[in-house]
Amino acid sequence: MPSHAPGRKNSKSPFLLLALLAIGAKAGASENAAVPVRAASGQAAEEHAPRLTLQPDTAKPGDPVLVMVSGVTAPPTGTLAGRALRFFAWGDGYLAVTGLPVEATPGTAQVTALGPVTKGAPQVELKGTLKVVEPGYPSRELRVAGKYVKPPAAVRKRMAADRQAFAEAFAQPFAAPHFTQNFAWPREDRITAPFGDRRTFNGKLSSQHFGVDIDGDPGTQVVSANDGTVVMARDNYAAGNTVLVHHGAGLYTAYFHLSRIDVKNGDRVKQGQDLGRVGSTGRVTGPHLHWGVKVDGLWVDGQSLLKMDFFPHLPPSVARSETTGLTTP
C-alpha cells in the first residue's frame, strides 16, 4: 500500500457518542403534540434511547462528516453548522452524509437533529458539538499554458457548456447509498498535491485545490473508489477527460485529466472497476489523476473520506429500507 496510508475498506473506528435523550412528553401533553423535548443531562441511557453520533468528532474545514441518529421512528431533520442535513434509513437508525465548507472557522460547529420517538408522540431534540481545527492548507505557485489562465474568447462558450454539464451531473435525485463497503483509493501511488492547496497559476489566477492529486504514468489504470453510477464521461476544458460517479446519499467522486475514458453515462460500476487511464488532459502541469469527492454540494477531502466507516454497527452489505426491512442497494 502507498506511503500516504490509504483508507481501509472496513475501518473499525467507532462513532463517538455525543448525546443521549430519553424523555417523553410532559404530563397532560397531547398525544399529537410535535413540540421539541430536551432530555435531562444526567438521565440514564436506555438501550433504545434516542442518540446522535458523529464521525469524526474532530474535523478540519473541507472534511466530510457522518451524522447518525438512532432511537427515532422517522427520518429526523437537522443541521450541521447551520446547513440542513438529509437523512436516510441506515441500519437501526438514520444517517446523513455531509461536510464542512473549506471556509469554516476553526472552533466548534453545532449539530442538531429532531425526530419522534414513537408515532404521534412529541419529538426529541438531539444536540452535539463538532470540534473544528485549523486545516493548515499550504500555498503554491504553478505554471500552466497561458490559455488556461486567460481563456481566449473562442473557448468561453465551451467553458459555459462544461459548467452546465457539471451542474446537471451533480443534480441526481437524493437516494440511499449505492455501495455496501467503505471507500478505497482509485489508484495507489504518491500524493503529489493534497486537498486544499491554495494555488496561483502563472502569478495571476488564484484558486483552491478541491481534490487529491495522485501521481501516475500515462496510461496506467484508474478505478472506481466505490459502487455507483457514471453520471459524466466527458472531455472538459480545464478538467480534461472526466468521469463522475454518483454513489447515492448526495455523494460523488470525480476523476480528472484522464488520457482515456472506458465507461459511458449510465453505466453501473463496482468498486475497483476500470474507469479510464491516467493522463494530462486539461489544465495540468503533468500526468496525474485528480481525484475529487463532492458531498451535499461541497467538495471535501478524499483522504478523510477513506478513513470513514459507514458500517460500524452493521453486518456487511446491509442497509435498512423504510418499507421492506433489510435490503442491499
Short mmCIF file of C-alpha atoms in Angstrom, two decimals:
data_model
loop_
_atom_site.label_atom_id
_atom_site.label_comp_id
_atom_site.label_asym_id
_atom_site.label_seq_id
_atom_site.Cartn_x
_atom_site.Cartn_y
_atom_site.Cartn_z
CA MET A 1 0.00 0.00 0.00
CA PRO A 2 1.25 3.55 -0.66
CA SER A 3 3.07 5.67 1.90
CA HIS A 4 0.10 8.04 2.24
CA ALA A 5 -1.76 5.42 4.30
CA PRO A 6 -4.77 4.55 2.13
CA GLY A 7 -8.12 4.03 3.77
CA ARG A 8 -9.27 0.59 4.81
CA LYS A 9 -12.38 -0.96 3.29
CA ASN A 10 -13.81 -1.84 6.70
CA SER A 11 -12.38 0.54 9.26
CA LYS A 12 -13.22 -0.26 12.86
CA SER A 13 -13.17 3.37 14.07
CA PRO A 14 -16.33 3.82 16.20
CA PHE A 15 -18.75 6.67 16.22
CA LEU A 16 -18.37 8.98 19.22
CA LEU A 17 -21.48 9.17 21.37
CA LEU A 18 -22.44 12.81 21.68
CA ALA A 19 -25.95 12.93 23.13
CA LEU A 20 -28.45 10.64 24.84
CA LEU A 21 -32.07 11.68 25.06
CA ALA A 22 -34.85 9.57 26.54
CA ILE A 23 -37.65 11.81 27.69
CA GLY A 24 -41.34 11.68 27.00
CA ALA A 25 -43.96 14.34 26.83
CA LYS A 26 -44.87 16.35 29.90
CA ALA A 27 -47.82 15.04 31.89
CA GLY A 28 -51.04 16.06 30.23
CA ALA A 29 -49.48 16.91 26.87
CA SER A 30 -51.49 15.95 23.81
CA GLU A 31 -50.57 12.68 22.13
CA ASN A 32 -50.29 14.51 18.82
CA ALA A 33 -48.02 17.27 20.09
CA ALA A 34 -44.93 17.97 17.93
CA VAL A 35 -43.00 20.11 20.40
CA PRO A 36 -39.24 19.51 20.80
CA VAL A 37 -38.40 17.91 24.16
CA ARG A 38 -34.86 18.14 25.56
CA ALA A 39 -33.61 15.39 27.90
CA ALA A 40 -32.12 15.99 31.32
CA SER A 41 -28.32 15.78 31.11
CA GLY A 42 -27.98 13.19 33.87
CA GLN A 43 -30.68 10.80 32.72
CA ALA A 44 -29.53 7.19 32.46
CA ALA A 45 -29.14 5.79 28.96
CA GLU A 46 -31.54 3.10 27.89
CA GLU A 47 -30.92 0.52 25.21
CA HIS A 48 -33.20 2.23 22.71
CA ALA A 49 -32.85 5.82 23.87
CA PRO A 50 -32.54 8.43 21.10
CA ARG A 51 -28.94 9.38 20.40
CA LEU A 52 -26.84 11.36 17.97
CA THR A 53 -23.31 10.34 16.99
CA LEU A 54 -20.68 11.96 14.77
CA GLN A 55 -17.84 10.62 12.74
CA PRO A 56 -15.32 12.13 13.20
CA ASP A 57 -15.67 14.17 16.41
CA THR A 58 -12.84 16.50 15.29
CA ALA A 59 -12.55 17.73 11.71
CA LYS A 60 -10.88 20.40 9.63
CA PRO A 61 -12.65 22.71 7.14
CA GLY A 62 -13.15 20.66 3.98
CA ASP A 63 -13.65 17.32 5.75
CA PRO A 64 -16.66 15.00 5.22
CA VAL A 65 -18.79 14.23 8.29
CA LEU A 66 -21.24 11.43 9.08
CA VAL A 67 -24.19 12.19 11.38
CA MET A 68 -26.05 9.18 12.78
CA VAL A 69 -29.35 9.32 14.69
CA SER A 70 -30.90 6.26 16.31
CA GLY A 71 -33.88 5.68 18.61
CA VAL A 72 -36.35 7.67 16.45
CA THR A 73 -39.17 6.26 14.34
CA ALA A 74 -39.00 8.51 11.26
CA PRO A 75 -36.26 10.36 9.36
CA PRO A 76 -35.16 13.29 11.52
CA THR A 77 -34.47 16.82 10.43
CA GLY A 78 -31.27 18.57 11.47
CA THR A 79 -28.38 20.90 10.75
CA LEU A 80 -24.59 20.99 10.95
CA ALA A 81 -23.16 24.49 11.35
CA GLY A 82 -26.48 25.84 10.08
CA ARG A 83 -26.55 23.69 6.91
CA ALA A 84 -29.54 21.36 6.55
CA LEU A 85 -28.87 17.61 6.83
CA ARG A 86 -30.55 14.97 4.64
CA PHE A 87 -31.13 11.70 6.48
CA PHE A 88 -31.86 8.26 5.06
CA ALA A 89 -32.62 4.93 6.76
CA TRP A 90 -29.39 3.11 7.66
CA GLY A 91 -29.00 0.10 9.93
CA ASP A 92 -31.06 0.63 13.07
CA GLY A 93 -31.28 4.39 12.59
CA TYR A 94 -30.78 7.23 10.13
CA LEU A 95 -27.59 8.60 8.54
CA ALA A 96 -26.70 11.93 6.90
CA VAL A 97 -23.51 12.38 4.87
CA THR A 98 -22.31 15.97 4.82
CA GLY A 99 -19.18 18.09 5.15
CA LEU A 100 -17.62 21.26 6.47
CA PRO A 101 -17.09 24.09 3.97
CA VAL A 102 -13.43 25.00 3.42
CA GLU A 103 -14.37 28.48 4.66
CA ALA A 104 -15.47 27.15 8.07
CA THR A 105 -13.91 28.93 11.04
CA PRO A 106 -11.86 26.82 13.49
CA GLY A 107 -13.58 26.40 16.85
CA THR A 108 -16.80 24.42 17.21
CA ALA A 109 -19.72 23.58 14.94
CA GLN A 110 -23.12 22.78 16.42
CA VAL A 111 -25.09 19.73 15.28
CA THR A 112 -28.81 19.31 15.92
CA ALA A 113 -31.42 16.71 15.00
CA LEU A 114 -35.13 16.49 15.68
CA GLY A 115 -37.26 13.35 15.43
CA PRO A 116 -40.15 11.37 17.00
CA VAL A 117 -39.57 8.52 19.45
CA THR A 118 -42.96 6.92 18.82
CA LYS A 119 -45.67 7.63 16.27
CA GLY A 120 -47.78 10.60 17.33
CA ALA A 121 -45.57 11.42 20.33
CA PRO A 122 -43.60 14.62 20.91
CA GLN A 123 -40.31 14.92 19.08
CA VAL A 124 -36.96 14.89 20.83
CA GLU A 125 -34.12 17.28 20.11
CA LEU A 126 -30.58 15.90 19.96
CA LYS A 127 -27.52 18.13 20.12
CA GLY A 128 -23.81 17.63 19.62
CA THR A 129 -20.64 19.62 19.02
CA LEU A 130 -18.01 19.04 16.34
CA LYS A 131 -14.54 20.39 17.05
CA VAL A 132 -13.15 22.27 14.03
CA VAL A 133 -9.35 22.56 13.82
CA GLU A 134 -7.02 24.65 11.67
CA PRO A 135 -6.59 23.00 8.25
CA GLY A 136 -3.05 24.20 7.59
CA TYR A 137 -3.56 24.27 3.83
CA PRO A 138 -0.30 25.16 2.00
CA SER A 139 0.13 27.61 -0.86
CA ARG A 140 1.99 27.03 -4.09
CA GLU A 141 2.58 28.61 -7.49
CA LEU A 142 2.14 26.59 -10.67
CA ARG A 143 2.94 27.17 -14.33
CA VAL A 144 0.41 26.12 -16.96
CA ALA A 145 -0.34 27.05 -20.56
CA GLY A 146 -1.46 30.67 -20.77
CA LYS A 147 -4.79 29.75 -22.37
CA TYR A 148 -5.85 28.16 -19.05
CA VAL A 149 -5.19 31.36 -17.07
CA LYS A 150 -6.82 33.73 -19.56
CA PRO A 151 -9.00 31.60 -21.83
CA PRO A 152 -9.46 33.04 -25.32
CA ALA A 153 -12.92 34.17 -26.35
CA ALA A 154 -13.23 31.15 -28.64
CA VAL A 155 -13.33 28.73 -25.67
CA ARG A 156 -15.54 30.69 -23.26
CA LYS A 157 -18.67 29.17 -24.78
CA ARG A 158 -17.19 25.71 -24.27
CA MET A 159 -16.42 26.52 -20.64
CA ALA A 160 -20.02 27.61 -20.09
CA ALA A 161 -21.19 24.29 -21.56
CA ASP A 162 -18.81 22.49 -19.18
CA ARG A 163 -20.30 24.26 -16.18
CA GLN A 164 -23.81 23.31 -17.29
CA ALA A 165 -22.78 19.67 -17.79
CA PHE A 166 -21.29 19.51 -14.27
CA ALA A 167 -24.40 21.11 -12.76
CA GLU A 168 -26.63 18.52 -14.43
CA ALA A 169 -24.38 15.63 -13.38
CA PHE A 170 -24.42 16.79 -9.75
CA ALA A 171 -28.23 17.14 -9.71
CA GLN A 172 -29.07 13.44 -9.26
CA PRO A 173 -32.14 12.59 -7.14
CA PHE A 174 -31.32 12.02 -3.49
CA ALA A 175 -31.29 8.32 -2.53
CA ALA A 176 -29.72 5.93 -0.03
CA PRO A 177 -26.14 4.82 -0.79
CA HIS A 178 -25.49 2.53 -3.74
CA PHE A 179 -22.47 0.95 -2.04
CA THR A 180 -22.05 -1.83 0.52
CA GLN A 181 -18.45 -1.25 1.60
CA ASN A 182 -16.22 1.66 2.62
CA PHE A 183 -14.32 3.74 0.06
CA ALA A 184 -10.93 2.76 -1.37
CA TRP A 185 -8.21 4.52 -3.38
CA PRO A 186 -8.86 4.88 -7.13
CA ARG A 187 -5.18 4.11 -7.67
CA GLU A 188 -2.18 3.57 -5.40
CA ASP A 189 0.73 5.95 -5.87
CA ARG A 190 2.41 9.02 -4.44
CA ILE A 191 0.26 12.02 -3.47
CA THR A 192 1.67 15.00 -5.36
CA ALA A 193 -0.83 17.58 -4.07
CA PRO A 194 -3.32 17.18 -1.20
CA PHE A 195 -6.78 18.66 -0.92
CA GLY A 196 -6.97 22.36 -0.04
CA ASP A 197 -3.78 23.72 -1.62
CA ARG A 198 -4.11 27.43 -2.31
CA ARG A 199 -2.75 27.94 -5.81
CA THR A 200 -1.55 30.76 -8.00
CA PHE A 201 -1.28 29.98 -11.71
CA ASN A 202 1.40 31.89 -13.62
CA GLY A 203 1.44 34.56 -10.90
CA LYS A 204 -2.11 35.70 -11.70
CA LEU A 205 -5.06 33.35 -11.28
CA SER A 206 -5.67 32.20 -7.71
CA SER A 207 -7.79 29.22 -6.70
CA GLN A 208 -8.02 26.39 -4.18
CA HIS A 209 -7.39 22.72 -4.97
CA PHE A 210 -10.56 20.73 -4.35
CA GLY A 211 -9.13 17.26 -4.88
CA VAL A 212 -6.22 14.91 -4.24
CA ASP A 213 -3.58 14.62 -6.98
CA ILE A 214 -2.21 11.09 -7.34
CA ASP A 215 0.93 10.51 -9.40
CA GLY A 216 0.88 8.06 -12.28
CA ASP A 217 2.48 7.23 -15.60
CA PRO A 218 0.32 7.99 -18.65
CA GLY A 219 -1.89 5.04 -19.47
CA THR A 220 -1.95 3.46 -16.00
CA GLN A 221 -5.33 2.30 -14.70
CA VAL A 222 -7.84 4.39 -12.74
CA VAL A 223 -10.66 2.53 -10.93
CA SER A 224 -13.85 3.50 -9.14
CA ALA A 225 -13.47 4.22 -5.42
CA ASN A 226 -16.83 2.55 -4.71
CA ASP A 227 -20.02 1.23 -6.29
CA GLY A 228 -22.13 3.76 -8.13
CA THR A 229 -23.47 5.07 -11.42
CA VAL A 230 -21.50 7.05 -14.01
CA VAL A 231 -23.15 10.46 -14.45
CA MET A 232 -20.43 12.09 -16.58
CA ALA A 233 -17.98 10.68 -19.12
CA ARG A 234 -16.88 13.80 -20.98
CA ASP A 235 -13.99 15.94 -22.17
CA ASN A 236 -13.95 19.29 -20.29
CA TYR A 237 -11.74 22.30 -20.96
CA ALA A 238 -9.98 22.57 -17.57
CA ALA A 239 -10.65 19.10 -16.10
CA GLY A 240 -9.82 17.29 -19.34
CA ASN A 241 -11.29 13.84 -19.85
CA THR A 242 -13.57 13.45 -16.83
CA VAL A 243 -15.59 10.70 -15.17
CA LEU A 244 -18.07 11.43 -12.37
CA VAL A 245 -19.59 8.59 -10.34
CA HIS A 246 -22.70 9.07 -8.20
CA HIS A 247 -22.70 6.84 -5.09
CA GLY A 248 -26.06 7.88 -3.62
CA ALA A 249 -26.61 9.93 -0.45
CA GLY A 250 -25.57 13.09 -2.31
CA LEU A 251 -22.02 11.68 -2.63
CA TYR A 252 -19.95 11.79 -5.84
CA THR A 253 -16.37 11.00 -6.83
CA ALA A 254 -14.57 12.76 -9.71
CA TYR A 255 -11.68 11.58 -11.89
CA PHE A 256 -9.98 14.34 -13.95
CA HIS A 257 -7.28 14.60 -16.66
CA LEU A 258 -7.70 11.06 -17.98
CA SER A 259 -5.97 10.11 -21.22
CA ARG A 260 -8.81 7.68 -21.97
CA ILE A 261 -12.35 7.10 -20.70
CA ASP A 262 -13.52 3.48 -20.53
CA VAL A 263 -17.12 3.98 -19.32
CA LYS A 264 -20.18 5.86 -20.51
CA ASN A 265 -23.04 7.77 -18.89
CA GLY A 266 -25.46 5.48 -17.09
CA ASP A 267 -23.01 2.63 -16.51
CA ARG A 268 -23.29 0.93 -13.12
CA VAL A 269 -19.79 0.35 -11.75
CA LYS A 270 -18.39 -1.62 -8.84
CA GLN A 271 -15.56 -0.68 -6.51
CA GLY A 272 -12.28 -1.38 -8.29
CA GLN A 273 -13.84 -1.38 -11.76
CA ASP A 274 -11.88 0.30 -14.55
CA LEU A 275 -12.92 3.87 -15.40
CA GLY A 276 -10.05 5.01 -17.62
CA ARG A 277 -6.34 5.77 -17.75
CA VAL A 278 -4.06 8.39 -16.19
CA GLY A 279 -3.33 11.30 -18.49
CA SER A 280 -2.56 15.00 -18.74
CA THR A 281 -5.62 16.43 -20.48
CA GLY A 282 -6.99 19.83 -19.46
CA ARG A 283 -5.25 22.30 -17.13
CA VAL A 284 -2.32 20.30 -15.75
CA THR A 285 1.42 20.56 -15.14
CA GLY A 286 1.98 16.86 -15.94
CA PRO A 287 0.32 13.43 -15.97
CA HIS A 288 -1.60 12.53 -12.81
CA LEU A 289 -5.06 11.69 -11.52
CA HIS A 290 -7.00 14.48 -9.84
CA TRP A 291 -9.43 12.63 -7.57
CA GLY A 292 -12.27 14.70 -6.14
CA VAL A 293 -15.10 13.97 -3.69
CA LYS A 294 -18.27 16.05 -3.55
CA VAL A 295 -20.93 15.55 -0.90
CA ASP A 296 -24.05 17.56 -0.14
CA GLY A 297 -22.91 20.21 -2.64
CA LEU A 298 -19.42 20.63 -1.09
CA TRP A 299 -16.02 19.47 -2.33
CA VAL A 300 -14.39 17.59 0.55
CA ASP A 301 -11.09 15.84 1.24
CA GLY A 302 -10.97 12.37 -0.29
CA GLN A 303 -8.23 11.23 2.10
CA SER A 304 -10.58 11.96 5.02
CA LEU A 305 -13.40 10.06 3.30
CA LEU A 306 -11.16 6.97 3.14
CA LYS A 307 -10.87 6.96 6.94
CA MET A 308 -14.63 6.81 7.45
CA ASP A 309 -16.52 3.67 8.44
CA PHE A 310 -20.05 3.67 7.04
CA PHE A 311 -20.75 0.28 8.64
CA PRO A 312 -19.62 0.39 12.30
CA HIS A 313 -22.72 -1.35 13.66
CA LEU A 314 -23.98 -3.17 10.57
CA PRO A 315 -23.40 -6.62 9.10
CA PRO A 316 -21.70 -6.30 5.66
CA SER A 317 -23.95 -5.32 2.76
CA VAL A 318 -26.95 -4.43 4.93
CA ALA A 319 -28.92 -1.20 4.77
CA ARG A 320 -32.44 -0.79 6.09
CA SER A 321 -35.33 0.15 3.83
CA GLU A 322 -38.23 2.15 5.21
CA THR A 323 -40.78 -0.24 3.74
CA THR A 324 -39.15 -3.62 3.14
CA GLY A 325 -36.94 -4.27 6.14
CA LEU A 326 -33.46 -5.40 5.10
CA THR A 327 -32.16 -4.87 1.61
CA THR A 328 -28.92 -4.28 -0.26
CA PRO A 329 -28.58 -1.29 -2.59
#
